[in-house]
Amino acid sequence: MPKLWNETIEEHRRAVRDAVLETTAALVMEHGLRAVTMSKIAGESGIGRATLYKYFPDVESIMVAWHERQISGHLHELAELRHGTGGPGERLERVLEAYAFIQQRRHGHGAELGALLHRGGHVAGAEQHLQHFLRELLAEGAQAGDIRDDVSPDELASFCLHALAAAGALASKSAVRRLVAVTLTGLRQPG
């Protein structure tokens, strides 16, 4: 097949997949996981059920694919902040604040959906990636004198991730920012 045809087919498949992911997420958020059917998703997405089944076997697999895409987007956003302008301390602050706001939004899933979305290997892989990524940024900050050097960057990365997970229970942006400020205070060079 000509290259243009293959690219067009791939674009179409990507568009259909994206529409299915977005439609399913919206339906699940509105009605709950158990109330959404493949027929409803197909109808709302504007495709046939047979076509939908070519992409996904069930609603749960669609939501896991949606979540994988969300996590990938979050990691990309955090990586851009990490490699942005400013010194290590400034970049770390931007990364931690963005991560805290991601945590705050994440806790809107509800128990049943949260259990489905967070049981996959994609979550553990993302957490390991984030731990490594923060460890490197903290080591840069320690080298620059912005971050304490009496605790290993690995331990500080774990501290940050656990401390900022508490953002999921916070209702306001100002509360999230205060949590980030307290976390940053714990990272600063004593003295």
PDB file of C-alpha atoms in Angstrom:
ATOM      1  CA  MET A   1       0.000   0.000   0.000  1.00  0.00           C
ATOM      2  CA  PRO A   2       1.196   3.550  -0.636  1.00  0.00           C
ATOM      3  CA  LYS A   3       2.766   5.321   2.330  1.00  0.00           C
ATOM      4  CA  LEU A   4       0.135   8.096   2.304  1.00  0.00           C
ATOM      5  CA  TRP A   5      -2.645   5.509   2.533  1.00  0.00           C
ATOM      6  CA  ASN A   6      -0.957   3.793   5.515  1.00  0.00           C
ATOM      7  CA  GLU A   7      -0.502   7.151   7.270  1.00  0.00           C
ATOM      8  CA  THR A   8      -4.154   8.022   6.645  1.00  0.00           C
ATOM      9  CA  ILE A   9      -5.305   4.664   8.016  1.00  0.00           C
ATOM     10  CA  GLU A  10      -3.101   5.081  11.102  1.00  0.00           C
ATOM     11  CA  GLU A  11      -4.425   8.608  11.690  1.00  0.00           C
ATOM     12  CA  HIS A  12      -7.977   7.297  11.426  1.00  0.00           C
ATOM     13  CA  ARG A  13      -7.282   4.458  13.872  1.00  0.00           C
ATOM     14  CA  ARG A  14      -5.660   6.886  16.297  1.00  0.00           C
ATOM     15  CA  ALA A  15      -8.635   9.256  16.010  1.00  0.00           C
ATOM     16  CA  VAL A  16     -11.123   6.437  16.620  1.00  0.00           C
ATOM     17  CA  ARG A  17      -9.108   5.159  19.595  1.00  0.00           C
ATOM     18  CA  ASP A  18      -8.844   8.649  21.088  1.00  0.00           C
ATOM     19  CA  ALA A  19     -12.578   9.226  20.643  1.00  0.00           C
ATOM     20  CA  VAL A  20     -13.351   5.907  22.343  1.00  0.00           C
ATOM     21  CA  LEU A  21     -11.018   6.703  25.264  1.00  0.00           C
ATOM     22  CA  GLU A  22     -12.460  10.178  25.810  1.00  0.00           C
ATOM     23  CA  THR A  23     -16.067   9.073  25.425  1.00  0.00           C
ATOM     24  CA  THR A  24     -15.619   6.144  27.798  1.00  0.00           C
ATOM     25  CA  ALA A  25     -13.884   8.267  30.438  1.00  0.00           C
ATOM     26  CA  ALA A  26     -16.648  10.870  30.282  1.00  0.00           C
ATOM     27  CA  LEU A  27     -19.388   8.224  30.534  1.00  0.00           C
ATOM     28  CA  VAL A  28     -17.680   6.426  33.435  1.00  0.00           C
ATOM     29  CA  MET A  29     -17.118   9.687  35.329  1.00  0.00           C
ATOM     30  CA  GLU A  30     -20.774  10.613  34.844  1.00  0.00           C
ATOM     31  CA  HIS A  31     -22.496   7.245  35.370  1.00  0.00           C
ATOM     32  CA  GLY A  32     -19.979   4.974  37.107  1.00  0.00           C
ATOM     33  CA  LEU A  33     -17.972   2.055  35.780  1.00  0.00           C
ATOM     34  CA  ARG A  34     -20.671  -0.637  36.038  1.00  0.00           C
ATOM     35  CA  ALA A  35     -23.348   1.482  34.337  1.00  0.00           C
ATOM     36  CA  VAL A  36     -21.420   1.931  31.082  1.00  0.00           C
ATOM     37  CA  THR A  37     -21.802  -0.654  28.326  1.00  0.00           C
ATOM     38  CA  MET A  38     -19.879  -1.252  25.122  1.00  0.00           C
ATOM     39  CA  SER A  39     -23.085  -0.443  23.185  1.00  0.00           C
ATOM     40  CA  LYS A  40     -23.358   2.923  24.900  1.00  0.00           C
ATOM     41  CA  ILE A  41     -19.679   3.689  24.180  1.00  0.00           C
ATOM     42  CA  ALA A  42     -20.039   2.720  20.512  1.00  0.00           C
ATOM     43  CA  GLY A  43     -23.144   4.863  20.103  1.00  0.00           C
ATOM     44  CA  GLU A  44     -21.662   7.892  21.850  1.00  0.00           C
ATOM     45  CA  SER A  45     -18.388   7.515  19.907  1.00  0.00           C
ATOM     46  CA  GLY A  46     -20.193   7.310  16.582  1.00  0.00           C
ATOM     47  CA  ILE A  47     -18.873   3.871  15.638  1.00  0.00           C
ATOM     48  CA  GLY A  48     -20.389   0.407  15.427  1.00  0.00           C
ATOM     49  CA  ARG A  49     -20.063  -2.140  18.230  1.00  0.00           C
ATOM     50  CA  ALA A  50     -18.132  -4.519  15.974  1.00  0.00           C
ATOM     51  CA  THR A  51     -15.611  -1.766  15.275  1.00  0.00           C
ATOM     52  CA  LEU A  52     -15.313  -1.001  18.982  1.00  0.00           C
ATOM     53  CA  TYR A  53     -14.561  -4.658  19.739  1.00  0.00           C
ATOM     54  CA  LYS A  54     -11.709  -4.550  17.197  1.00  0.00           C
ATOM     55  CA  TYR A  55     -10.056  -1.991  19.482  1.00  0.00           C
ATOM     56  CA  PHE A  56     -11.018  -3.172  22.988  1.00  0.00           C
ATOM     57  CA  PRO A  57     -12.572  -6.302  24.538  1.00  0.00           C
ATOM     58  CA  ASP A  58     -14.424  -4.501  27.370  1.00  0.00           C
ATOM     59  CA  VAL A  59     -15.030  -1.251  29.259  1.00  0.00           C
ATOM     60  CA  GLU A  60     -12.318  -1.990  31.818  1.00  0.00           C
ATOM     61  CA  SER A  61      -9.624  -2.344  29.139  1.00  0.00           C
ATOM     62  CA  ILE A  62     -10.698   0.985  27.645  1.00  0.00           C
ATOM     63  CA  MET A  63     -10.365   2.693  31.007  1.00  0.00           C
ATOM     64  CA  VAL A  64      -6.931   1.140  31.609  1.00  0.00           C
ATOM     65  CA  ALA A  65      -5.792   2.389  28.165  1.00  0.00           C
ATOM     66  CA  TRP A  66      -7.202   5.841  29.005  1.00  0.00           C
ATOM     67  CA  HIS A  67      -5.323   5.814  32.318  1.00  0.00           C
ATOM     68  CA  GLU A  68      -2.072   4.747  30.652  1.00  0.00           C
ATOM     69  CA  ARG A  69      -2.435   7.699  28.301  1.00  0.00           C
ATOM     70  CA  GLN A  70      -3.129  10.031  31.250  1.00  0.00           C
ATOM     71  CA  ILE A  71      -0.029   8.830  33.104  1.00  0.00           C
ATOM     72  CA  SER A  72       2.108   9.200  30.004  1.00  0.00           C
ATOM     73  CA  GLY A  73       0.860  12.762  29.616  1.00  0.00           C
ATOM     74  CA  HIS A  74       1.626  13.532  33.267  1.00  0.00           C
ATOM     75  CA  LEU A  75       5.146  12.157  32.970  1.00  0.00           C
ATOM     76  CA  HIS A  76       5.712  14.193  29.829  1.00  0.00           C
ATOM     77  CA  GLU A  77       4.471  17.357  31.574  1.00  0.00           C
ATOM     78  CA  LEU A  78       6.760  16.748  34.558  1.00  0.00           C
ATOM     79  CA  ALA A  79       9.735  16.037  32.268  1.00  0.00           C
ATOM     80  CA  GLU A  80       9.195  19.324  30.448  1.00  0.00           C
ATOM     81  CA  LEU A  81       9.191  21.174  33.771  1.00  0.00           C
ATOM     82  CA  ARG A  82      12.311  19.324  34.898  1.00  0.00           C
ATOM     83  CA  HIS A  83      14.200  20.318  31.773  1.00  0.00           C
ATOM     84  CA  GLY A  84      12.836  23.877  31.735  1.00  0.00           C
ATOM     85  CA  THR A  85      14.605  27.084  32.609  1.00  0.00           C
ATOM     86  CA  GLY A  86      16.042  28.050  35.968  1.00  0.00           C
ATOM     87  CA  GLY A  87      18.221  26.380  38.516  1.00  0.00           C
ATOM     88  CA  PRO A  88      17.622  22.948  40.025  1.00  0.00           C
ATOM     89  CA  GLY A  89      15.734  24.397  43.007  1.00  0.00           C
ATOM     90  CA  GLU A  90      13.317  26.353  40.797  1.00  0.00           C
ATOM     91  CA  ARG A  91      12.727  23.412  38.479  1.00  0.00           C
ATOM     92  CA  LEU A  92      12.199  21.090  41.449  1.00  0.00           C
ATOM     93  CA  GLU A  93       9.585  23.437  42.884  1.00  0.00           C
ATOM     94  CA  ARG A  94       7.694  23.511  39.570  1.00  0.00           C
ATOM     95  CA  VAL A  95       7.852  19.711  39.259  1.00  0.00           C
ATOM     96  CA  LEU A  96       6.657  19.124  42.834  1.00  0.00           C
ATOM     97  CA  GLU A  97       3.793  21.592  42.486  1.00  0.00           C
ATOM     98  CA  ALA A  98       2.645  20.024  39.211  1.00  0.00           C
ATOM     99  CA  TYR A  99       2.887  16.552  40.761  1.00  0.00           C
ATOM    100  CA  ALA A 100       0.851  17.665  43.785  1.00  0.00           C
ATOM    101  CA  PHE A 101      -1.915  19.014  41.545  1.00  0.00           C
ATOM    102  CA  ILE A 102      -1.926  15.744  39.588  1.00  0.00           C
ATOM    103  CA  GLN A 103      -2.387  13.919  42.893  1.00  0.00           C
ATOM    104  CA  GLN A 104      -5.234  16.233  43.859  1.00  0.00           C
ATOM    105  CA  ARG A 105      -7.088  15.535  40.586  1.00  0.00           C
ATOM    106  CA  ARG A 106      -6.388  11.802  40.746  1.00  0.00           C
ATOM    107  CA  HIS A 107      -8.443  11.212  43.847  1.00  0.00           C
ATOM    108  CA  GLY A 108     -11.677  12.056  42.049  1.00  0.00           C
ATOM    109  CA  HIS A 109     -11.841   8.546  40.547  1.00  0.00           C
ATOM    110  CA  GLY A 110     -13.836   6.880  43.316  1.00  0.00           C
ATOM    111  CA  ALA A 111     -12.957   3.588  44.995  1.00  0.00           C
ATOM    112  CA  GLU A 112     -14.079   1.120  42.301  1.00  0.00           C
ATOM    113  CA  LEU A 113     -12.515   3.002  39.399  1.00  0.00           C
ATOM    114  CA  GLY A 114      -9.374   3.790  41.411  1.00  0.00           C
ATOM    115  CA  ALA A 115      -8.906   0.096  42.178  1.00  0.00           C
ATOM    116  CA  LEU A 116      -9.181  -0.777  38.471  1.00  0.00           C
ATOM    117  CA  LEU A 117      -6.886   1.998  37.264  1.00  0.00           C
ATOM    118  CA  HIS A 118      -4.135   1.607  39.820  1.00  0.00           C
ATOM    119  CA  ARG A 119      -3.688  -2.160  39.800  1.00  0.00           C
ATOM    120  CA  GLY A 120      -1.842  -2.350  36.494  1.00  0.00           C
ATOM    121  CA  GLY A 121       1.869  -2.587  35.907  1.00  0.00           C
ATOM    122  CA  HIS A 122       1.785   0.755  34.117  1.00  0.00           C
ATOM    123  CA  VAL A 123       1.322   2.516  37.472  1.00  0.00           C
ATOM    124  CA  ALA A 124       4.288   0.770  39.099  1.00  0.00           C
ATOM    125  CA  GLY A 125       6.454   1.550  36.078  1.00  0.00           C
ATOM    126  CA  ALA A 126       5.445   5.207  36.171  1.00  0.00           C
ATOM    127  CA  GLU A 127       6.182   5.400  39.902  1.00  0.00           C
ATOM    128  CA  GLN A 128       9.662   3.929  39.364  1.00  0.00           C
ATOM    129  CA  HIS A 129      10.284   6.355  36.523  1.00  0.00           C
ATOM    130  CA  LEU A 130       9.164   9.265  38.686  1.00  0.00           C
ATOM    131  CA  GLN A 131      11.319   8.118  41.629  1.00  0.00           C
ATOM    132  CA  HIS A 132      14.399   7.980  39.362  1.00  0.00           C
ATOM    133  CA  PHE A 133      13.590  11.292  37.713  1.00  0.00           C
ATOM    134  CA  LEU A 134      13.146  13.064  41.089  1.00  0.00           C
ATOM    135  CA  ARG A 135      16.290  11.451  42.478  1.00  0.00           C
ATOM    136  CA  GLU A 136      18.312  12.960  39.621  1.00  0.00           C
ATOM    137  CA  LEU A 137      16.769  16.408  40.063  1.00  0.00           C
ATOM    138  CA  LEU A 138      17.361  16.303  43.821  1.00  0.00           C
ATOM    139  CA  ALA A 139      20.989  15.267  43.274  1.00  0.00           C
ATOM    140  CA  GLU A 140      21.421  18.259  40.941  1.00  0.00           C
ATOM    141  CA  GLY A 141      19.880  20.490  43.606  1.00  0.00           C
ATOM    142  CA  ALA A 142      22.192  19.096  46.301  1.00  0.00           C
ATOM    143  CA  GLN A 143      25.198  19.665  44.053  1.00  0.00           C
ATOM    144  CA  ALA A 144      24.094  23.279  43.508  1.00  0.00           C
ATOM    145  CA  GLY A 145      23.589  23.779  47.263  1.00  0.00           C
ATOM    146  CA  ASP A 146      19.791  24.244  46.946  1.00  0.00           C
ATOM    147  CA  ILE A 147      18.895  20.879  48.487  1.00  0.00           C
ATOM    148  CA  ARG A 148      20.179  19.196  51.623  1.00  0.00           C
ATOM    149  CA  ASP A 149      22.995  16.742  51.121  1.00  0.00           C
ATOM    150  CA  ASP A 150      22.818  14.960  54.483  1.00  0.00           C
ATOM    151  CA  VAL A 151      20.059  12.639  53.186  1.00  0.00           C
ATOM    152  CA  SER A 152      20.387  10.592  49.992  1.00  0.00           C
ATOM    153  CA  PRO A 153      18.512  11.823  46.913  1.00  0.00           C
ATOM    154  CA  ASP A 154      16.739   8.440  46.810  1.00  0.00           C
ATOM    155  CA  GLU A 155      15.306   8.938  50.308  1.00  0.00           C
ATOM    156  CA  LEU A 156      14.379  12.536  49.521  1.00  0.00           C
ATOM    157  CA  ALA A 157      12.570  11.428  46.343  1.00  0.00           C
ATOM    158  CA  SER A 158      10.526   8.921  48.378  1.00  0.00           C
ATOM    159  CA  PHE A 159       9.796  11.628  50.947  1.00  0.00           C
ATOM    160  CA  CYS A 160       8.509  13.959  48.210  1.00  0.00           C
ATOM    161  CA  LEU A 161       6.289  11.346  46.575  1.00  0.00           C
ATOM    162  CA  HIS A 162       4.756  10.221  49.860  1.00  0.00           C
ATOM    163  CA  ALA A 163       4.324  13.727  51.251  1.00  0.00           C
ATOM    164  CA  LEU A 164       2.682  15.035  48.098  1.00  0.00           C
ATOM    165  CA  ALA A 165       0.325  12.063  47.838  1.00  0.00           C
ATOM    166  CA  ALA A 166      -1.525  13.858  50.641  1.00  0.00           C
ATOM    167  CA  ALA A 167      -2.602  16.461  48.061  1.00  0.00           C
ATOM    168  CA  GLY A 168      -5.299  13.988  47.034  1.00  0.00           C
ATOM    169  CA  ALA A 169      -7.195  14.806  50.221  1.00  0.00           C
ATOM    170  CA  LEU A 170      -6.932  18.587  49.825  1.00  0.00           C
ATOM    171  CA  ALA A 171      -9.834  20.608  48.454  1.00  0.00           C
ATOM    172  CA  SER A 172      -8.183  23.882  47.469  1.00  0.00           C
ATOM    173  CA  LYS A 173      -5.271  24.982  45.315  1.00  0.00           C
ATOM    174  CA  SER A 174      -3.930  27.103  48.153  1.00  0.00           C
ATOM    175  CA  ALA A 175      -3.838  24.050  50.431  1.00  0.00           C
ATOM    176  CA  VAL A 176      -1.898  22.134  47.767  1.00  0.00           C
ATOM    177  CA  ARG A 177       0.575  25.005  47.436  1.00  0.00           C
ATOM    178  CA  ARG A 178       1.059  25.069  51.231  1.00  0.00           C
ATOM    179  CA  LEU A 179       1.783  21.327  51.192  1.00  0.00           C
ATOM    180  CA  VAL A 180       4.379  21.862  48.455  1.00  0.00           C
ATOM    181  CA  ALA A 181       5.951  24.703  50.479  1.00  0.00           C
ATOM    182  CA  VAL A 182       6.204  22.487  53.579  1.00  0.00           C
ATOM    183  CA  THR A 183       7.736  19.691  51.479  1.00  0.00           C
ATOM    184  CA  LEU A 184      10.289  22.091  49.989  1.00  0.00           C
ATOM    185  CA  THR A 185      11.183  23.331  53.464  1.00  0.00           C
ATOM    186  CA  GLY A 186      12.028  19.747  54.416  1.00  0.00           C
ATOM    187  CA  LEU A 187      14.330  19.496  51.397  1.00  0.00           C
ATOM    188  CA  ARG A 188      16.361  22.621  52.072  1.00  0.00           C
ATOM    189  CA  GLN A 189      19.889  22.537  53.412  1.00  0.00           C
ATOM    190  CA  PRO A 190      19.709  22.725  57.241  1.00  0.00           C
ATOM    191  CA  GLY A 191      21.342  25.614  58.795  1.00  0.00           C
TER     192      GLY A 191
END
